[in-house]
mmCIF file of C-alpha atoms and ligand atoms in Angstrom:
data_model
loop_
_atom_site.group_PDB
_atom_site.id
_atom_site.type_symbol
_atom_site.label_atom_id
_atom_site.label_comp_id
_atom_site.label_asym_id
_atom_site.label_seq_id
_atom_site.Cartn_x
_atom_site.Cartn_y
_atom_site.Cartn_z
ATOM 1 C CA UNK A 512 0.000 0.000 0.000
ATOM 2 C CA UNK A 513 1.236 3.299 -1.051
ATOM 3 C CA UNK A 514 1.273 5.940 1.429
ATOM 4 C CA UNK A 515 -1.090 8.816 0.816
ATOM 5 C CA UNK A 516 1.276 12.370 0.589
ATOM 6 C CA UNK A 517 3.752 9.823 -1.680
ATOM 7 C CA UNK A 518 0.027 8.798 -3.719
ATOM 8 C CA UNK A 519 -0.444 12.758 -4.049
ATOM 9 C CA UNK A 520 2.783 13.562 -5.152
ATOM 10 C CA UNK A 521 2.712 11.162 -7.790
ATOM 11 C CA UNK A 522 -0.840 12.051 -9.120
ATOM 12 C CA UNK A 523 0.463 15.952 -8.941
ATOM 13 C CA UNK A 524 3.642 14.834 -11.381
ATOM 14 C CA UNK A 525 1.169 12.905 -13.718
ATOM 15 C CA UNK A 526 -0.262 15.760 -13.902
ATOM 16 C CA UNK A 527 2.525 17.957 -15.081
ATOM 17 C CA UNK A 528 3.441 15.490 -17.585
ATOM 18 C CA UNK A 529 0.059 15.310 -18.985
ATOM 19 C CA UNK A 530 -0.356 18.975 -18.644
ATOM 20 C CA UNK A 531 3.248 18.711 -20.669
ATOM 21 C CA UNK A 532 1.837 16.729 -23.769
ATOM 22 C CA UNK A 533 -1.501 19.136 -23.679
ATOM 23 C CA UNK A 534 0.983 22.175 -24.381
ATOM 24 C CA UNK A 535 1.606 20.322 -27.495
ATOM 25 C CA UNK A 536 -1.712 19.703 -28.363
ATOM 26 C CA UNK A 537 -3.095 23.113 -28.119
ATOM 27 C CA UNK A 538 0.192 24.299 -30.682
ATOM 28 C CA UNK A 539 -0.079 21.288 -32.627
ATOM 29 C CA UNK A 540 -4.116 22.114 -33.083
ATOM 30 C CA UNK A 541 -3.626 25.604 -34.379
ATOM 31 C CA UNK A 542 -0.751 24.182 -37.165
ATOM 32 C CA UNK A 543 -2.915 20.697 -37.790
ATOM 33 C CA UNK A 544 -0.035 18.843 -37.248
ATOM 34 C CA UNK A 545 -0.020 15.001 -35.780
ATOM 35 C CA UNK A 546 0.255 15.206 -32.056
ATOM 36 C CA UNK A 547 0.682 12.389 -30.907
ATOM 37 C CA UNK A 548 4.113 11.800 -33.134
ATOM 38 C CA UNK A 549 7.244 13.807 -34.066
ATOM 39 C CA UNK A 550 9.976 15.572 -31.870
ATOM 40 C CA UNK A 551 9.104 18.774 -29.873
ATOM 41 C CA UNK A 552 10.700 22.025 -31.012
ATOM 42 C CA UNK A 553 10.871 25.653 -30.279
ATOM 43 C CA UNK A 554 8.155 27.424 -32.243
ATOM 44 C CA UNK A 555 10.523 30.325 -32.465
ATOM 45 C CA UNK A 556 13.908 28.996 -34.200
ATOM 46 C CA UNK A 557 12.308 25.201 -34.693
ATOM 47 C CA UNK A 558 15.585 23.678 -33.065
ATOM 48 C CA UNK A 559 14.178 20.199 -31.627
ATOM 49 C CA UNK A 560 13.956 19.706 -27.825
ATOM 50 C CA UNK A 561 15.650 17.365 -25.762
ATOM 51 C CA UNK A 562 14.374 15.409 -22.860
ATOM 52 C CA UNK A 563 15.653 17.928 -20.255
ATOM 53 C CA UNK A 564 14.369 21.003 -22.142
ATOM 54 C CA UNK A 565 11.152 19.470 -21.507
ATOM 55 C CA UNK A 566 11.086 18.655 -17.735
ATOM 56 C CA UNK A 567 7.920 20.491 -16.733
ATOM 57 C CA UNK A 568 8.135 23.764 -15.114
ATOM 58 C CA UNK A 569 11.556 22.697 -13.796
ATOM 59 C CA UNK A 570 12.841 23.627 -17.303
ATOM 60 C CA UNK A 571 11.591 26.602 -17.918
ATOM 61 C CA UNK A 572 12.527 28.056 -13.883
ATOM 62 C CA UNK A 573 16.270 26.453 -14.882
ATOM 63 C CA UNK A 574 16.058 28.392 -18.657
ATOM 64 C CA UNK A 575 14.613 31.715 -16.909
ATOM 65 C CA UNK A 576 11.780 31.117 -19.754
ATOM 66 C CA UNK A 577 14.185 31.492 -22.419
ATOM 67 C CA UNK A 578 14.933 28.391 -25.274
ATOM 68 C CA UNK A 579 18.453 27.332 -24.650
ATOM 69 C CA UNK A 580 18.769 27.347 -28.311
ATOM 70 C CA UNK A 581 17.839 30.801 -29.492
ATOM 71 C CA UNK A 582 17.855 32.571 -26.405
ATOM 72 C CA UNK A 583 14.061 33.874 -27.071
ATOM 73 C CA UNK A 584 11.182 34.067 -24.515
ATOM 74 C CA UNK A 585 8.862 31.063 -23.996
ATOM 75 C CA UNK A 586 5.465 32.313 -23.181
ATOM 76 C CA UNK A 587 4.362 31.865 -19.480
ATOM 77 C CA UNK A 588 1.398 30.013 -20.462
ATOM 78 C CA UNK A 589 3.545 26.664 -21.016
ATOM 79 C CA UNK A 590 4.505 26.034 -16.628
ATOM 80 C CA UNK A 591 1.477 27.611 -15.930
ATOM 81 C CA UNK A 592 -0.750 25.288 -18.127
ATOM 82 C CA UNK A 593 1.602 22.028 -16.515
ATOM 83 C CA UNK A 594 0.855 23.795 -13.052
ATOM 84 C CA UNK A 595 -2.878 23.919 -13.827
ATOM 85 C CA UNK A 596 -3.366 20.283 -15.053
ATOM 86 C CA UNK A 597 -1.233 19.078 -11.827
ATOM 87 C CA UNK A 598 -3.860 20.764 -9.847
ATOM 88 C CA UNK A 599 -6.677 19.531 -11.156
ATOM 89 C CA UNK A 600 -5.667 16.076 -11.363
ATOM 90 C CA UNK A 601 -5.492 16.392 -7.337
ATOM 91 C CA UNK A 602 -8.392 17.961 -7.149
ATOM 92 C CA UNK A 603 -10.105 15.475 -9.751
ATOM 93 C CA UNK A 604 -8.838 12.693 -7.212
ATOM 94 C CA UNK A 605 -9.636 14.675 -4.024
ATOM 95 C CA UNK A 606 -13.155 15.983 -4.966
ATOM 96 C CA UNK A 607 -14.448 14.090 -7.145
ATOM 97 C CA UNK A 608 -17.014 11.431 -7.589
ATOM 98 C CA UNK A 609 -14.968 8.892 -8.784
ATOM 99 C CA UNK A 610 -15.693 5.346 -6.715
ATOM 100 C CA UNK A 611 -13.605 3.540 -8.790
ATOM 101 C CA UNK A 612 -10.452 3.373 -10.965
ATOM 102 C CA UNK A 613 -12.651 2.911 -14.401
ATOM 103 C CA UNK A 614 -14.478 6.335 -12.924
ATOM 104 C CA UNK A 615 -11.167 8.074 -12.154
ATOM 105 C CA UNK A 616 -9.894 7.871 -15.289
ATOM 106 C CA UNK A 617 -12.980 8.442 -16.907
ATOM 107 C CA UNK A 618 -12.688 12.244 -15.260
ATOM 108 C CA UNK A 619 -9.285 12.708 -15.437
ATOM 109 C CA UNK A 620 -9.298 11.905 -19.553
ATOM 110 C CA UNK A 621 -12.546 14.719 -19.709
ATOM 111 C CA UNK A 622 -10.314 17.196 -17.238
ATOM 112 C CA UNK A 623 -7.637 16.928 -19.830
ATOM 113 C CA UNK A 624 -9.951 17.413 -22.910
ATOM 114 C CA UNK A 625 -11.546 20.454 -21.179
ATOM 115 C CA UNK A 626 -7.960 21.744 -20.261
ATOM 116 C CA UNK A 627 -7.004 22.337 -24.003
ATOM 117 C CA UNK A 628 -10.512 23.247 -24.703
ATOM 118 C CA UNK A 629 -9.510 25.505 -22.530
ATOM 119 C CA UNK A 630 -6.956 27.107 -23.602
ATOM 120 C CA UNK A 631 -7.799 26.823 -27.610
ATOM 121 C CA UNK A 632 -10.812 29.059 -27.146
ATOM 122 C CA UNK A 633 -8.973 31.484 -24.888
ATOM 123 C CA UNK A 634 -6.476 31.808 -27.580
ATOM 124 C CA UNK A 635 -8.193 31.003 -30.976
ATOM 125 C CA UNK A 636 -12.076 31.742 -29.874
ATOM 126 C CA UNK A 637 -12.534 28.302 -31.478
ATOM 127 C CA UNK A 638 -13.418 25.165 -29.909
ATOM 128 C CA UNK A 639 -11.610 22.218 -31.134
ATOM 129 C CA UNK A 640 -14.153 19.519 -32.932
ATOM 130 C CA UNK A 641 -10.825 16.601 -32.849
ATOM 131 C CA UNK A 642 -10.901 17.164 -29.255
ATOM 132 C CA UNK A 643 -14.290 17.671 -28.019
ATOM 133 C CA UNK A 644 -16.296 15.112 -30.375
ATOM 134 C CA UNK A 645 -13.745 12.136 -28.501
ATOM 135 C CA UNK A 646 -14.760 13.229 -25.626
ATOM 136 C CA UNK A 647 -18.377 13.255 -26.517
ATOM 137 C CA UNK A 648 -18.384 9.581 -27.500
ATOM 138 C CA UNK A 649 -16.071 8.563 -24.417
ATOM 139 C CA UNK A 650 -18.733 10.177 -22.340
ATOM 140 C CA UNK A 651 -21.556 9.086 -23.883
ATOM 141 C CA UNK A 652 -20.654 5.467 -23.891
ATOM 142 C CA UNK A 653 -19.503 5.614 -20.412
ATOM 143 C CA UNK A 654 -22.354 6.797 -19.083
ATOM 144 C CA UNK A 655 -24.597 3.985 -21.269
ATOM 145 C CA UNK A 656 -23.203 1.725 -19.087
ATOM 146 C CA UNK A 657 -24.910 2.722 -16.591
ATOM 147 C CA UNK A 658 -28.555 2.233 -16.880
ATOM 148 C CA UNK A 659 -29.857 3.524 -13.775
ATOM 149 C CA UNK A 660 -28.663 6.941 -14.731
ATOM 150 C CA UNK A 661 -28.057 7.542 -18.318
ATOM 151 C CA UNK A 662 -31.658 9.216 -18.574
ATOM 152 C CA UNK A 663 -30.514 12.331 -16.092
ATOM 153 C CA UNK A 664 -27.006 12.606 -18.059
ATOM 154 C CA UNK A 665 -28.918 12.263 -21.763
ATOM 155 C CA UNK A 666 -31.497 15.390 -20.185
ATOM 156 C CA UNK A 667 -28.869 17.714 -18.767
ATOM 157 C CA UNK A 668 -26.772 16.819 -22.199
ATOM 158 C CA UNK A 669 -30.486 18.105 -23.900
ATOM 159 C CA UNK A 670 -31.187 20.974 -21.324
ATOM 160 C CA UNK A 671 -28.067 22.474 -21.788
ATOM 161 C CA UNK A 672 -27.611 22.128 -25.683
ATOM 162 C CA UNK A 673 -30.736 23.159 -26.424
ATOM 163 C CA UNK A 674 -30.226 26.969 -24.127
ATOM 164 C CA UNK A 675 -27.527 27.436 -25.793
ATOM 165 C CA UNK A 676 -28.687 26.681 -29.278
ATOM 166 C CA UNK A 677 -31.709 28.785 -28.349
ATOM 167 C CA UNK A 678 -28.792 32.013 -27.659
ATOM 168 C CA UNK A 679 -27.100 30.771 -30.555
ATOM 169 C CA UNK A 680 -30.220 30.865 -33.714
ATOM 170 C CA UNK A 681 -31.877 34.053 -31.461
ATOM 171 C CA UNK A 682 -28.874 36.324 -31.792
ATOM 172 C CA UNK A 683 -27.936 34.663 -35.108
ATOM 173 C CA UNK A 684 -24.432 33.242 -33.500
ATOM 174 C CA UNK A 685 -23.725 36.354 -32.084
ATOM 175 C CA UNK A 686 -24.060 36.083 -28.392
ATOM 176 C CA UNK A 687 -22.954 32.698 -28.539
ATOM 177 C CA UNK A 688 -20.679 30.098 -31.244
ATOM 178 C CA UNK A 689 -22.406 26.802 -32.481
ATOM 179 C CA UNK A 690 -19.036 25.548 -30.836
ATOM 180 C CA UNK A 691 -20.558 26.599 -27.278
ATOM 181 C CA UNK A 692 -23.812 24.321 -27.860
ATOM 182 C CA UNK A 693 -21.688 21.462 -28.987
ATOM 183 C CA UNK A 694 -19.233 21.702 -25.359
ATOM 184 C CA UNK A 695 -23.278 21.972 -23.903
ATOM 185 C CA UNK A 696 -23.705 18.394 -24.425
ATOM 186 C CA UNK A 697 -20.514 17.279 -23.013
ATOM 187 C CA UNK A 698 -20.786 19.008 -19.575
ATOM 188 C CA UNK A 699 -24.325 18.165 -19.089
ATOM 189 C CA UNK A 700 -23.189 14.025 -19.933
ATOM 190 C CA UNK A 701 -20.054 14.924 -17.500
ATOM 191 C CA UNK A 702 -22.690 16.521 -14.890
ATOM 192 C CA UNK A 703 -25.980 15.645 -15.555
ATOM 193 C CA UNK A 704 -29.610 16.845 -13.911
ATOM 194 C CA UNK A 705 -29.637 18.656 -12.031
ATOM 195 C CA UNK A 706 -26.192 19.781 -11.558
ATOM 196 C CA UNK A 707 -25.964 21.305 -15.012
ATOM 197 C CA UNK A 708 -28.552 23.920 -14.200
ATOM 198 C CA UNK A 709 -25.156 25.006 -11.405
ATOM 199 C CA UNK A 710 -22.916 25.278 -14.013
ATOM 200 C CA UNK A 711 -24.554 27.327 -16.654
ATOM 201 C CA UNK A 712 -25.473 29.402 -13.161
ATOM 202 C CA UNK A 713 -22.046 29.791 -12.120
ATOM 203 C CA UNK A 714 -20.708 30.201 -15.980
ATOM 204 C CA UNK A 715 -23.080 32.701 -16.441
ATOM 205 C CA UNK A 716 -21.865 34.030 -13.222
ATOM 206 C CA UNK A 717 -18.351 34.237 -14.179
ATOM 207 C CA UNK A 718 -18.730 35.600 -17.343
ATOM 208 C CA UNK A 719 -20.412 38.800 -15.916
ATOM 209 C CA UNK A 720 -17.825 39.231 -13.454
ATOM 210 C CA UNK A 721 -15.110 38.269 -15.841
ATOM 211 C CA UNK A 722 -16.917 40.339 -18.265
ATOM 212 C CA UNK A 723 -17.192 43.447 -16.071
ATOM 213 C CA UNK A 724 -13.759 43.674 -15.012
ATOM 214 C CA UNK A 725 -12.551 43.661 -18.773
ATOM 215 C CA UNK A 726 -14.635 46.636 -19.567
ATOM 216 C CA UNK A 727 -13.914 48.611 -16.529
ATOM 217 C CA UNK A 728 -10.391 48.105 -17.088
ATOM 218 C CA UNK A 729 -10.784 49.323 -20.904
ATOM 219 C CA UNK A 730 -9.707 45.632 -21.861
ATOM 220 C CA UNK A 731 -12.878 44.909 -24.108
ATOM 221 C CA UNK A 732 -15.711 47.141 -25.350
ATOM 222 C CA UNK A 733 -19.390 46.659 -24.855
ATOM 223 C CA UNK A 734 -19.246 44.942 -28.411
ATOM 224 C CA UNK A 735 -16.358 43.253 -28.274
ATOM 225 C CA UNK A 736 -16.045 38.694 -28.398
ATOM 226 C CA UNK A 737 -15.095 37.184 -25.491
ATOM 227 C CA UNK A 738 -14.516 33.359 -25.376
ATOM 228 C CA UNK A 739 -17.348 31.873 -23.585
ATOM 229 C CA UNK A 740 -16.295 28.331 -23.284
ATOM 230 C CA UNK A 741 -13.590 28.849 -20.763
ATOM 231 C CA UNK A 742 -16.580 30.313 -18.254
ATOM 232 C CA UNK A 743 -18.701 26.861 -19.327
ATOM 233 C CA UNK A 744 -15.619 25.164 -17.970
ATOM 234 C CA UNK A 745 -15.313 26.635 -15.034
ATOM 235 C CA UNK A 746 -18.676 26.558 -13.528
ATOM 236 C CA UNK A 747 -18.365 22.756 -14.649
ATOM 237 C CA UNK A 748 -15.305 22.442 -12.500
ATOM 238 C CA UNK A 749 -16.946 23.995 -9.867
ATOM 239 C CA UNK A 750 -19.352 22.301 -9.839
ATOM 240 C CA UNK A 751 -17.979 18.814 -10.569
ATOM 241 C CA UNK A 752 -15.668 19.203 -7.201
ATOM 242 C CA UNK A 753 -17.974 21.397 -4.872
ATOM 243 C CA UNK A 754 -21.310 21.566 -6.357
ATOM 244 C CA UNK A 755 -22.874 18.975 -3.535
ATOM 245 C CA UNK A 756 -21.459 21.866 -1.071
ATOM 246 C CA UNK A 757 -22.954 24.966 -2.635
ATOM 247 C CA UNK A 758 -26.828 23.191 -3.261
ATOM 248 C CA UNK A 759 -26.414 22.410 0.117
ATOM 249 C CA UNK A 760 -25.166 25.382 1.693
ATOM 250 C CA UNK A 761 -28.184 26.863 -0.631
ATOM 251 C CA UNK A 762 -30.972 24.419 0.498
ATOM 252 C CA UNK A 763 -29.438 25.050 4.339
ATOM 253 C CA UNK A 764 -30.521 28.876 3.534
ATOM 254 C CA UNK A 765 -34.284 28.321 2.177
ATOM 255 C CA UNK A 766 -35.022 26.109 5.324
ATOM 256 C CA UNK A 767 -33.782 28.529 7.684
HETATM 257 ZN ZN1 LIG B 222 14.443 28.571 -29.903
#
């Protein structure tokens, strides 16, 4: 038997190395190459990277976030995106409702989809079809398994595709992308009812907040696109790992 801090440690640095390869994916993505073969390199002078260029974080805090190479600046997002995963994978195996192994890596394959989901819409303001329609048929034929439940994940997959293809045809896919309805049907198979209605609660929630600070700070007009699948991922995170507390909590308020 493993001891636990040793078990947490471990998960954490699977989580960097994932969190590694999904850096990879979100460049390869944008240039359609193959990611899952060929030799990393440095997008700046294209000089290929060996194994201790690519030591997560560690390399870049040992290259001051410079390529050894050509001396130019590797963008932040890179440790910070290793960092991130590493994180969630703990939380993903702290929080979550994973009973057993089959379930755990059921979630932690969806965390890393959503991760470069992510991060491609933040960047791009696209949402990446070869990444979310896997994920789609992993969930879906996961949760089939399950007969006892399938019919709440299949409604909150329904609910929440059908809002947001409501936004979508009403403002003529200018509130929201047909990519937002499509990442609908994943969370709400990921979540299902009732928890869904949280997340698009707490996404909406974000996004005004998120939203509010941009245009106070004279980041983003009135008019101007904002991602909104990174705010659907969040309130799904949310309320993946502490949704039970908050409906709680909320139910505790009504009573008393
Ligand atoms: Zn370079």
């Amino acid at each position: 038997m493993v001891d636990i801090p040793l078990m947490y440690l471990l998960i954490f640095i699977a989580g960097l190395c994932i969190g590694s390869f999904l850096n990879v994916v979100v460049l390869r993505l944008q240039k359609e190459e193959d990611f899952v073969r060929g030799r990393s390199y440095c997008p700046h002078c294209k000089h290929s990277l060996k194994w201790f260029d690519l030591i997560p974080v560690v390399s870049f805090l040992m290259l001051k976030g410079t390529c050894r190479y050509c001396g130019k600046k590797i963008s932040v997002q890179y440790p910070l995106l290793e960092l991130a995963t590493g994180c969630i994978f703990l939380l993903v195996f702290f929080f979550s409702p994973a009973n057993t192994i089959f379930d755990l890596v059921f979630l932690l394959y969806i965390a890393a989809s959503l991760i470069v989901i992510f991060m491609y819409d933040l960047k791009h303001y696209l949402i990446p079809d070869k990444v979310l329609f896997p994920a789609i048929a992993v969930a879906f034929a996961c949760r089939l398994l399950d007969f006892n439940s399938i019919f709440t994940y299949v409604l909150a997959a329904l609910v929440a595709a059908g809002f947001f293809l409501a936004i979508f045809l009403a403002s003529k896919g200018r509130w929201m992308g047909f990519g937002d309805v499509k990442l609908a049907v994943l969370l709400g198979l990921l979540l299902g009812f009732p928890a869904i209605l949280l997340c698009l609660f707490l996404s909406f929630l974000f996004g005004a907040i998120i939203g509010t600070v941009l245009i106070i700070s004279n980041k983003k007009g009135l008019k101007s696109e904002v991602p909104f699948a990174p705010f659907l991922i969040a309130g799904a995170s949310v309320t993946l790992f502490f949704g039970e507390i908050i409906i709680n909590w909320y139910l505790h308020f009504l009573v008393f």
